[in-house]
Amino acid sequence: MSASSGSAGPLDFWVRAWAFRRVPIEGIASLRKAPASGHTFPVSLLKNADEQTVVVLAALMEAVDRLGAPLEAYRDWGVLGAPRFIGRDCIGQAIPEYTREGPWSVSPHIIPHRSLHSTSGTITLALGSGGPNHGVGGGPDAETEGLLAALAMLGERPVPGVWLTLSQVTPLTRCDSSLGRPPDGSQVEALVLALTREGPGLALQLDSTLPIGQGAGLACDLDSVLNLLQQGGSLPLARVGMLRAA
Amino acid sequence: MLRPSAVFITGIGACTPLGNSFTEVANGLLTGTSAIRRVDELTQESHPCRIGGPIGPVPCPPGEDAVAFAQLSRLEQLVRFCCHQALRDSGLWEVRHERRIGIVLGLGAEWMLPWEQAGLTSSDITQWQPEVADHGMLERTRQHLAISGPVSTVSAACASSNVALAQARSWLRLGWCDVVLAGGCDTGVSALSLAAFGNLRALSRRNDSPATASRPFDRDRDGFVVGEGGVVFTLERATDAAARNAHVHAEIAGYGSTSDAYHMVIPNPEPGPASRAVHLALSDAGLNPEQVDYVNAHATSTPVGDTSEARVLATVLGEHLPKVPVSSTKSMTGHLLTAAAAIEALACIAAMQRRAVPPTINLDEPDPTCPLRHVPHEAQDHRVRVAVSNSFGFGGSNACLVLRAA
C-alpha cells in the first residue's frame, strides 16, 4: 500500500521570513529584560522563562520586523515550538535539591516555563495570538518533527501561517547541578521560520509521493536548516527526499 | 456513506489505573470506580499532596523480551505496551510491515521523567547526562516495532493528546501515512511532578480521603489529583478501514484549537478563546451544537478551571445546555496530564458503545457557578452518537475533539 493513496498531491510552502540568534549564556540576563528593541513586553513574560524561550522570542521579533506587518496580522497564526532538551539544567538542579531539602525546594515554574509546551505558550502571550500552539519534538529529532508538524498544520488547517521555532543549547555538556542553567561558555541558539501557503518568499515543495519520515531516512538539524535558508534553499531537505525547492 | 476525508479509530491500547485494556477501563468508568489512592512510594514526608492515580507494573507485551523490557523507563514501557496493543486490536500487527505506520503521541515529559528516574537513582549527579541516546523514545519504538512511518512527540500540556490525534488525522488526510498510532502517555505520579504541581497550589490536599479528592464541579473541590497511564489509538482512513472490513470504534470527526494568550497557567476567565476551539471542532465535523449527545469535560477539579469551562459550555451550547449530559472522568482516573485527552477519548467511545454516559463521582453538591446537566455518582443510560471532548492546557492551549459513532 502506498502513501499516495491519501488525498494530497504536491504541496507548496513558503518561508516568508526567518531569523537566527545565537546568544552566549552570559547574555541571557539582559535579553530577558529586553528581548527585542522596539518592542515592549511585561517583565513577567520572561522572568521565569527557559533560556531557549528567551532567545526564541528575540529571534521571532526580528522575523516579525522583517515581515513589516503589525502584530495583529499574526493573530490567527499557529505557533509551534521545537526546542531540544528544554528544562534539562533546571531539572538537573531540582533533583539533588529535592533529595536534600524536600518537595518545597522544587520550583513551581518548572512545569509552566521549562517544559516542551513552554516556548510556544510564551510566544502566543507575546504576540497576543489566538491560533493553535503546541510544542513538538523536544529531543534529538526536534527539527524534523517540528517541520512535519508545521507542514501538517498548514496543509490541513485553516491557519494563515505558522511560526516554527527551533532552539537548542550548544554544546550539550554535563549538567552542573549547582547552576540551574547551562554553564558559562554555552550558547543558546534559536531559528524562527514564518511559514505560509502563499508567497512571496523561499518556496519549498512537499511531494507526498516521496518517502517521509525517519523511517525513510529523513533527518535534519538546526544547522542544516539554517544552511538551507542561507544558501537560498535546496539542501539538505531535498537530500533526504522530503522537501525540494519549488 | 463514507466521507472521503473521514478517519476512523480501529484499535485501542490502554494501560491506566483503571485497567490495561479498553474493556477494563470502560468497565471502571461506567461503574464509577475511583483509581485514586495514597502514594506510598514517595521518599520525602512533607509533600503537600500524597495521593494520585498510579498505574501498576506495565505488562510486557506478548512476544517481547521481558528482561530488556524491564530495563526501559516506565514511560517507554507504557509507550511500547500501548502501541503494541493498539496495533493488535486493529488487526494490523501481522501486516504492519506492509503499511506506512506513523506514531504521534502527547508526551509532555518524554525527557523530564526519565531524567528524574535516572537522577533520583544516581549516586553521582555530576556525571548525569542521560539524554545521550541518538533518538527519542518514539523513534526507538518505531524501530522496535519495525514500522516505517514518521514519528512525532507533541505537547500542549494537558491538551497534548488531542493535538496528537489531530496531527495524526492530518498525516492520514495528507497521504503521509496509511496508519497512525496516536494518543498519549504520562507517568506523572512522580516525586518532582507532585512537588512542582503541589507548589503551584494546583493539587488537592485531601490526603486522608483519596477516593473523594477528585471532585470536578463540586462546591468543595480543592484542586486536581495527578493520574498516570497511556492510551493509544490506531487511526486509518475510513476508506482503508472499510476495504479490510476493520472493526471501527469511532470516527475522529472534528478538531478545533486556539490559544488564550492570557496566562501560562490560569485559564482565561472570558470564554471566547476556548469557545472558539469548540465551535471550530463542531464546524470541522459539520455539526451543530444541538447534535452533541455528550460532553466529556476537561474539568480537573480546580476552583477556577471548572467554572471557566462551565462558561465555555454555556456559550457553545446555548439553549441546548440543559439537554446535554456533561461529566468529568477525571473524578475517577485523576488527571493524566499529557495523556488526559487520550483516556477521555476512550471514555467517549465507551459511552457510544455501551450507550451510557460515565459519571462524575464525588459530585455531592454541584457548584452553582457550574450550572450544567451533570451526571453525578452513577452512569446514566443515554444514546451517544456525537461526543465532544474538551482539553485545556498550560500555555493557554485549548483543544477540542469531536468523536462520532461509526
PDB file of C-alpha atoms in Angstrom, chain A residues 1-9 11 13 75-76 85-88 91-92 94-96 98-122 124-125 128-141 145 147-149 151-153 155-158 172-175 177 206 208-216 242, chain B residues 42-48 98-100 107-108 110-112 115-120 125-131 133-136 138-139 142 147-157 163 166-167 169-178 191-193 195-201 205 237 239-240 255 257-265 276 280 394-398:
ATOM      1  CA  MET A   1       0.000   0.000   0.000  1.00  0.00           C
ATOM      2  CA  SER A   2       1.478   3.354  -0.916  1.00  0.00           C
ATOM      3  CA  ALA A   3       1.253   6.668   0.858  1.00  0.00           C
ATOM      4  CA  SER A   4      -0.155   8.264  -2.254  1.00  0.00           C
ATOM      5  CA  SER A   5      -3.500   6.661  -1.502  1.00  0.00           C
ATOM      6  CA  GLY A   6      -4.218   9.793   0.566  1.00  0.00           C
ATOM      7  CA  SER A   7      -5.808  12.917  -0.808  1.00  0.00           C
ATOM      8  CA  ALA A   8      -2.728  15.050  -1.252  1.00  0.00           C
ATOM      9  CA  GLY A   9      -0.558  15.862  -4.198  1.00  0.00           C
ATOM     10  CA  LEU A  11       2.087  20.985  -1.571  1.00  0.00           C
ATOM     11  CA  PHE A  13       5.054  26.149   1.282  1.00  0.00           C
ATOM     12  CA  ARG A  75      -3.378  36.853  15.473  1.00  0.00           C
ATOM     13  CA  ASP A  76      -4.616  33.594  13.943  1.00  0.00           C
ATOM     14  CA  PHE A  85      16.061  19.248  25.912  1.00  0.00           C
ATOM     15  CA  ILE A  86      14.287  22.263  27.344  1.00  0.00           C
ATOM     16  CA  GLY A  87      14.397  22.371  31.150  1.00  0.00           C
ATOM     17  CA  ARG A  88      17.327  19.977  31.421  1.00  0.00           C
ATOM     18  CA  ILE A  91      15.690  19.535  36.421  1.00  0.00           C
ATOM     19  CA  GLY A  92      19.360  18.756  36.974  1.00  0.00           C
ATOM     20  CA  ALA A  94      15.929  20.278  41.173  1.00  0.00           C
ATOM     21  CA  ILE A  95      16.779  16.600  41.666  1.00  0.00           C
ATOM     22  CA  PRO A  96      19.586  16.980  44.225  1.00  0.00           C
ATOM     23  CA  TYR A  98      14.650  17.635  46.272  1.00  0.00           C
ATOM     24  CA  THR A  99      16.760  14.860  47.763  1.00  0.00           C
ATOM     25  CA  ARG A 100      18.458  17.286  50.132  1.00  0.00           C
ATOM     26  CA  GLU A 101      15.683  19.692  51.085  1.00  0.00           C
ATOM     27  CA  GLY A 102      12.396  18.033  50.203  1.00  0.00           C
ATOM     28  CA  PRO A 103       9.444  18.897  47.969  1.00  0.00           C
ATOM     29  CA  TRP A 104       9.200  22.570  48.922  1.00  0.00           C
ATOM     30  CA  SER A 105      12.512  23.192  47.159  1.00  0.00           C
ATOM     31  CA  VAL A 106      11.064  22.302  43.747  1.00  0.00           C
ATOM     32  CA  SER A 107      10.256  25.360  41.678  1.00  0.00           C
ATOM     33  CA  PRO A 108       6.610  25.746  40.651  1.00  0.00           C
ATOM     34  CA  HIS A 109       7.893  27.284  37.401  1.00  0.00           C
ATOM     35  CA  ILE A 110       9.304  24.023  36.031  1.00  0.00           C
ATOM     36  CA  ILE A 111       6.043  22.825  34.521  1.00  0.00           C
ATOM     37  CA  PRO A 112       4.724  26.069  33.028  1.00  0.00           C
ATOM     38  CA  HIS A 113       8.068  27.507  31.926  1.00  0.00           C
ATOM     39  CA  ARG A 114      10.605  24.692  31.463  1.00  0.00           C
ATOM     40  CA  SER A 115       8.581  22.099  29.580  1.00  0.00           C
ATOM     41  CA  LEU A 116       8.011  21.216  25.943  1.00  0.00           C
ATOM     42  CA  HIS A 117       4.885  23.366  25.703  1.00  0.00           C
ATOM     43  CA  SER A 118       6.517  26.395  27.312  1.00  0.00           C
ATOM     44  CA  THR A 119       8.155  28.084  24.328  1.00  0.00           C
ATOM     45  CA  SER A 120       5.052  28.102  22.138  1.00  0.00           C
ATOM     46  CA  GLY A 121       2.808  29.165  25.007  1.00  0.00           C
ATOM     47  CA  THR A 122       5.052  32.106  25.873  1.00  0.00           C
ATOM     48  CA  THR A 124       1.381  33.295  21.994  1.00  0.00           C
ATOM     49  CA  LEU A 125       1.376  35.560  25.049  1.00  0.00           C
ATOM     50  CA  GLY A 128      -1.381  38.046  21.577  1.00  0.00           C
ATOM     51  CA  SER A 129      -2.006  35.129  19.225  1.00  0.00           C
ATOM     52  CA  GLY A 130      -5.276  33.209  19.289  1.00  0.00           C
ATOM     53  CA  GLY A 131      -4.199  30.477  16.879  1.00  0.00           C
ATOM     54  CA  PRO A 132      -3.202  26.986  17.982  1.00  0.00           C
ATOM     55  CA  ASN A 133       0.076  26.477  19.849  1.00  0.00           C
ATOM     56  CA  HIS A 134       1.998  23.457  20.983  1.00  0.00           C
ATOM     57  CA  GLY A 135       5.455  22.052  21.480  1.00  0.00           C
ATOM     58  CA  VAL A 136       6.901  19.350  19.290  1.00  0.00           C
ATOM     59  CA  GLY A 137       9.955  17.098  19.370  1.00  0.00           C
ATOM     60  CA  GLY A 138      11.936  18.057  22.417  1.00  0.00           C
ATOM     61  CA  GLY A 139      14.892  15.789  21.707  1.00  0.00           C
ATOM     62  CA  PRO A 140      17.436  14.995  19.017  1.00  0.00           C
ATOM     63  CA  ASP A 141      14.769  14.816  16.285  1.00  0.00           C
ATOM     64  CA  GLU A 145       9.330  16.718  13.936  1.00  0.00           C
ATOM     65  CA  LEU A 147       8.842  20.711  10.231  1.00  0.00           C
ATOM     66  CA  LEU A 148       6.425  17.792   9.905  1.00  0.00           C
ATOM     67  CA  ALA A 149       4.070  19.398  12.415  1.00  0.00           C
ATOM     68  CA  LEU A 151       3.594  21.457   7.258  1.00  0.00           C
ATOM     69  CA  ALA A 152       0.744  19.267   8.513  1.00  0.00           C
ATOM     70  CA  MET A 153      -0.843  22.269  10.202  1.00  0.00           C
ATOM     71  CA  GLY A 155      -1.638  21.561   4.813  1.00  0.00           C
ATOM     72  CA  GLU A 156      -4.798  20.769   6.760  1.00  0.00           C
ATOM     73  CA  ARG A 157      -5.985  23.580   8.950  1.00  0.00           C
ATOM     74  CA  PRO A 158      -7.451  26.979   8.410  1.00  0.00           C
ATOM     75  CA  LEU A 172      25.332  19.966  25.464  1.00  0.00           C
ATOM     76  CA  THR A 173      27.779  19.403  28.297  1.00  0.00           C
ATOM     77  CA  ARG A 174      27.316  17.510  31.520  1.00  0.00           C
ATOM     78  CA  CYS A 175      24.878  19.117  33.870  1.00  0.00           C
ATOM     79  CA  SER A 177      23.542  20.899  39.288  1.00  0.00           C
ATOM     80  CA  LEU A 206       6.429  18.820  -0.241  1.00  0.00           C
ATOM     81  CA  SER A 208       3.721  13.323  -0.702  1.00  0.00           C
ATOM     82  CA  THR A 209       4.708  10.629  -3.164  1.00  0.00           C
ATOM     83  CA  LEU A 210       8.244  10.803  -1.797  1.00  0.00           C
ATOM     84  CA  PRO A 211       9.216   8.930   1.339  1.00  0.00           C
ATOM     85  CA  ILE A 212       8.555  10.863   4.502  1.00  0.00           C
ATOM     86  CA  GLY A 213       9.758  10.202   7.970  1.00  0.00           C
ATOM     87  CA  GLN A 214      12.697   8.971   9.917  1.00  0.00           C
ATOM     88  CA  GLY A 215      11.925   5.517   8.698  1.00  0.00           C
ATOM     89  CA  ALA A 216      12.661   6.676   5.186  1.00  0.00           C
ATOM     90  CA  MET A 242      11.066  15.401   1.692  1.00  0.00           C
TER      91      MET A 242
ATOM     92  CA  LEU B  42       7.418   8.981  47.996  1.00  0.00           C
ATOM     93  CA  THR B  43      10.651   9.121  49.955  1.00  0.00           C
ATOM     94  CA  GLN B  44      10.047  12.607  51.338  1.00  0.00           C
ATOM     95  CA  GLU B  45       7.436  13.082  54.033  1.00  0.00           C
ATOM     96  CA  SER B  46       6.447  16.700  53.519  1.00  0.00           C
ATOM     97  CA  HIS B  47       4.655  16.514  50.167  1.00  0.00           C
ATOM     98  CA  PRO B  48       1.527  18.668  50.397  1.00  0.00           C
ATOM     99  CA  GLU B  98       3.170  -3.739   4.557  1.00  0.00           C
ATOM    100  CA  ARG B  99       1.887  -0.306   5.551  1.00  0.00           C
ATOM    101  CA  ARG B 100       3.486   3.025   6.329  1.00  0.00           C
ATOM    102  CA  LEU B 107       4.407  13.089  25.790  1.00  0.00           C
ATOM    103  CA  GLY B 108       4.941  16.249  27.758  1.00  0.00           C
ATOM    104  CA  GLU B 110       9.465  12.425  27.472  1.00  0.00           C
ATOM    105  CA  TRP B 111      12.822  13.673  28.742  1.00  0.00           C
ATOM    106  CA  MET B 112      11.944  15.014  32.180  1.00  0.00           C
ATOM    107  CA  TRP B 115      15.822  12.356  33.805  1.00  0.00           C
ATOM    108  CA  GLU B 116      14.030  12.278  37.136  1.00  0.00           C
ATOM    109  CA  GLN B 117      14.072   8.491  37.250  1.00  0.00           C
ATOM    110  CA  ALA B 118      17.796   8.466  36.455  1.00  0.00           C
ATOM    111  CA  GLY B 119      18.640  11.392  38.711  1.00  0.00           C
ATOM    112  CA  LEU B 120      16.882  10.099  41.787  1.00  0.00           C
ATOM    113  CA  ILE B 125      24.686  13.812  39.670  1.00  0.00           C
ATOM    114  CA  THR B 126      27.842  15.415  38.227  1.00  0.00           C
ATOM    115  CA  GLN B 127      28.016  12.598  35.703  1.00  0.00           C
ATOM    116  CA  TRP B 128      24.373  12.992  34.831  1.00  0.00           C
ATOM    117  CA  GLN B 129      23.770  13.156  31.079  1.00  0.00           C
ATOM    118  CA  PRO B 130      21.042  10.628  30.390  1.00  0.00           C
ATOM    119  CA  GLU B 131      19.946  12.158  27.069  1.00  0.00           C
ATOM    120  CA  ALA B 133      20.759   8.448  23.086  1.00  0.00           C
ATOM    121  CA  ASP B 134      20.758   9.067  19.346  1.00  0.00           C
ATOM    122  CA  HIS B 135      16.985   9.255  19.127  1.00  0.00           C
ATOM    123  CA  GLY B 136      13.889   9.958  21.120  1.00  0.00           C
ATOM    124  CA  LEU B 138       9.152   7.270  19.654  1.00  0.00           C
ATOM    125  CA  GLU B 139      11.884   6.702  17.099  1.00  0.00           C
ATOM    126  CA  ARG B 142       9.257   2.780  15.698  1.00  0.00           C
ATOM    127  CA  ILE B 147       7.255   0.076  11.266  1.00  0.00           C
ATOM    128  CA  SER B 148       8.211   2.671   8.684  1.00  0.00           C
ATOM    129  CA  GLY B 149       6.338   5.959   9.048  1.00  0.00           C
ATOM    130  CA  PRO B 150       7.249   9.275  10.634  1.00  0.00           C
ATOM    131  CA  VAL B 151       7.068   9.780  14.392  1.00  0.00           C
ATOM    132  CA  SER B 152       6.438  12.865  16.484  1.00  0.00           C
ATOM    133  CA  THR B 153       6.186  13.855  20.126  1.00  0.00           C
ATOM    134  CA  VAL B 154       3.810  16.746  20.759  1.00  0.00           C
ATOM    135  CA  SER B 155       2.934  18.676  23.880  1.00  0.00           C
ATOM    136  CA  ALA B 156       0.261  21.202  24.622  1.00  0.00           C
ATOM    137  CA  ALA B 157       0.494  20.268  28.290  1.00  0.00           C
ATOM    138  CA  VAL B 163      -3.223  17.662  19.483  1.00  0.00           C
ATOM    139  CA  ALA B 166      -5.448  15.869  15.226  1.00  0.00           C
ATOM    140  CA  GLN B 167      -1.930  15.716  13.836  1.00  0.00           C
ATOM    141  CA  ARG B 169      -5.540  12.697  11.266  1.00  0.00           C
ATOM    142  CA  SER B 170      -3.704  15.319   9.213  1.00  0.00           C
ATOM    143  CA  TRP B 171      -0.918  12.889   8.331  1.00  0.00           C
ATOM    144  CA  LEU B 172      -3.528  10.426   7.066  1.00  0.00           C
ATOM    145  CA  ARG B 173      -5.504  13.004   5.107  1.00  0.00           C
ATOM    146  CA  LEU B 174      -2.344  14.392   3.533  1.00  0.00           C
ATOM    147  CA  GLY B 175      -1.354  10.904   2.464  1.00  0.00           C
ATOM    148  CA  TRP B 176       1.845  10.791   4.506  1.00  0.00           C
ATOM    149  CA  CYS B 177       0.865   7.552   6.267  1.00  0.00           C
ATOM    150  CA  ASP B 178      -1.514   4.625   5.838  1.00  0.00           C
ATOM    151  CA  ALA B 191       8.124  12.899  43.200  1.00  0.00           C
ATOM    152  CA  LEU B 192       9.116  16.002  41.242  1.00  0.00           C
ATOM    153  CA  SER B 193       5.787  16.241  39.449  1.00  0.00           C
ATOM    154  CA  ALA B 195       6.172  18.599  44.257  1.00  0.00           C
ATOM    155  CA  ALA B 196       6.039  21.046  41.334  1.00  0.00           C
ATOM    156  CA  PHE B 197       2.251  20.888  40.899  1.00  0.00           C
ATOM    157  CA  GLY B 198       1.857  20.962  44.664  1.00  0.00           C
ATOM    158  CA  ASN B 199       3.965  24.116  44.927  1.00  0.00           C
ATOM    159  CA  LEU B 200       1.770  25.649  42.234  1.00  0.00           C
ATOM    160  CA  ARG B 201      -1.096  25.007  44.670  1.00  0.00           C
ATOM    161  CA  ARG B 205      -4.785  18.125  49.706  1.00  0.00           C
ATOM    162  CA  ARG B 237      -8.560   6.495   6.594  1.00  0.00           C
ATOM    163  CA  THR B 239     -11.790   4.006   3.035  1.00  0.00           C
ATOM    164  CA  ASP B 240      -8.849   1.826   4.047  1.00  0.00           C
ATOM    165  CA  TYR B 255     -10.992  19.198  15.834  1.00  0.00           C
ATOM    166  CA  SER B 257      -7.646  24.516  18.599  1.00  0.00           C
ATOM    167  CA  THR B 258      -6.988  28.026  19.843  1.00  0.00           C
ATOM    168  CA  SER B 259      -4.803  29.859  22.345  1.00  0.00           C
ATOM    169  CA  ASP B 260      -5.900  32.024  25.256  1.00  0.00           C
ATOM    170  CA  ALA B 261      -2.921  34.407  25.074  1.00  0.00           C
ATOM    171  CA  TYR B 262      -3.843  35.236  28.650  1.00  0.00           C
ATOM    172  CA  HIS B 263      -1.602  33.460  31.173  1.00  0.00           C
ATOM    173  CA  MET B 264       0.757  30.469  31.201  1.00  0.00           C
ATOM    174  CA  VAL B 265      -1.174  28.723  33.996  1.00  0.00           C
ATOM    175  CA  ARG B 276     -13.929  29.223  19.601  1.00  0.00           C
ATOM    176  CA  LEU B 280     -14.159  25.134  15.261  1.00  0.00           C
ATOM    177  CA  PHE B 394      -0.843  25.299  30.412  1.00  0.00           C
ATOM    178  CA  GLY B 395       0.405  27.758  27.856  1.00  0.00           C
ATOM    179  CA  GLY B 396      -3.199  28.641  27.077  1.00  0.00           C
ATOM    180  CA  SER B 397      -3.855  25.767  24.669  1.00  0.00           C
ATOM    181  CA  ASN B 398      -7.495  24.897  24.004  1.00  0.00           C
TER     182      ASN B 398
END
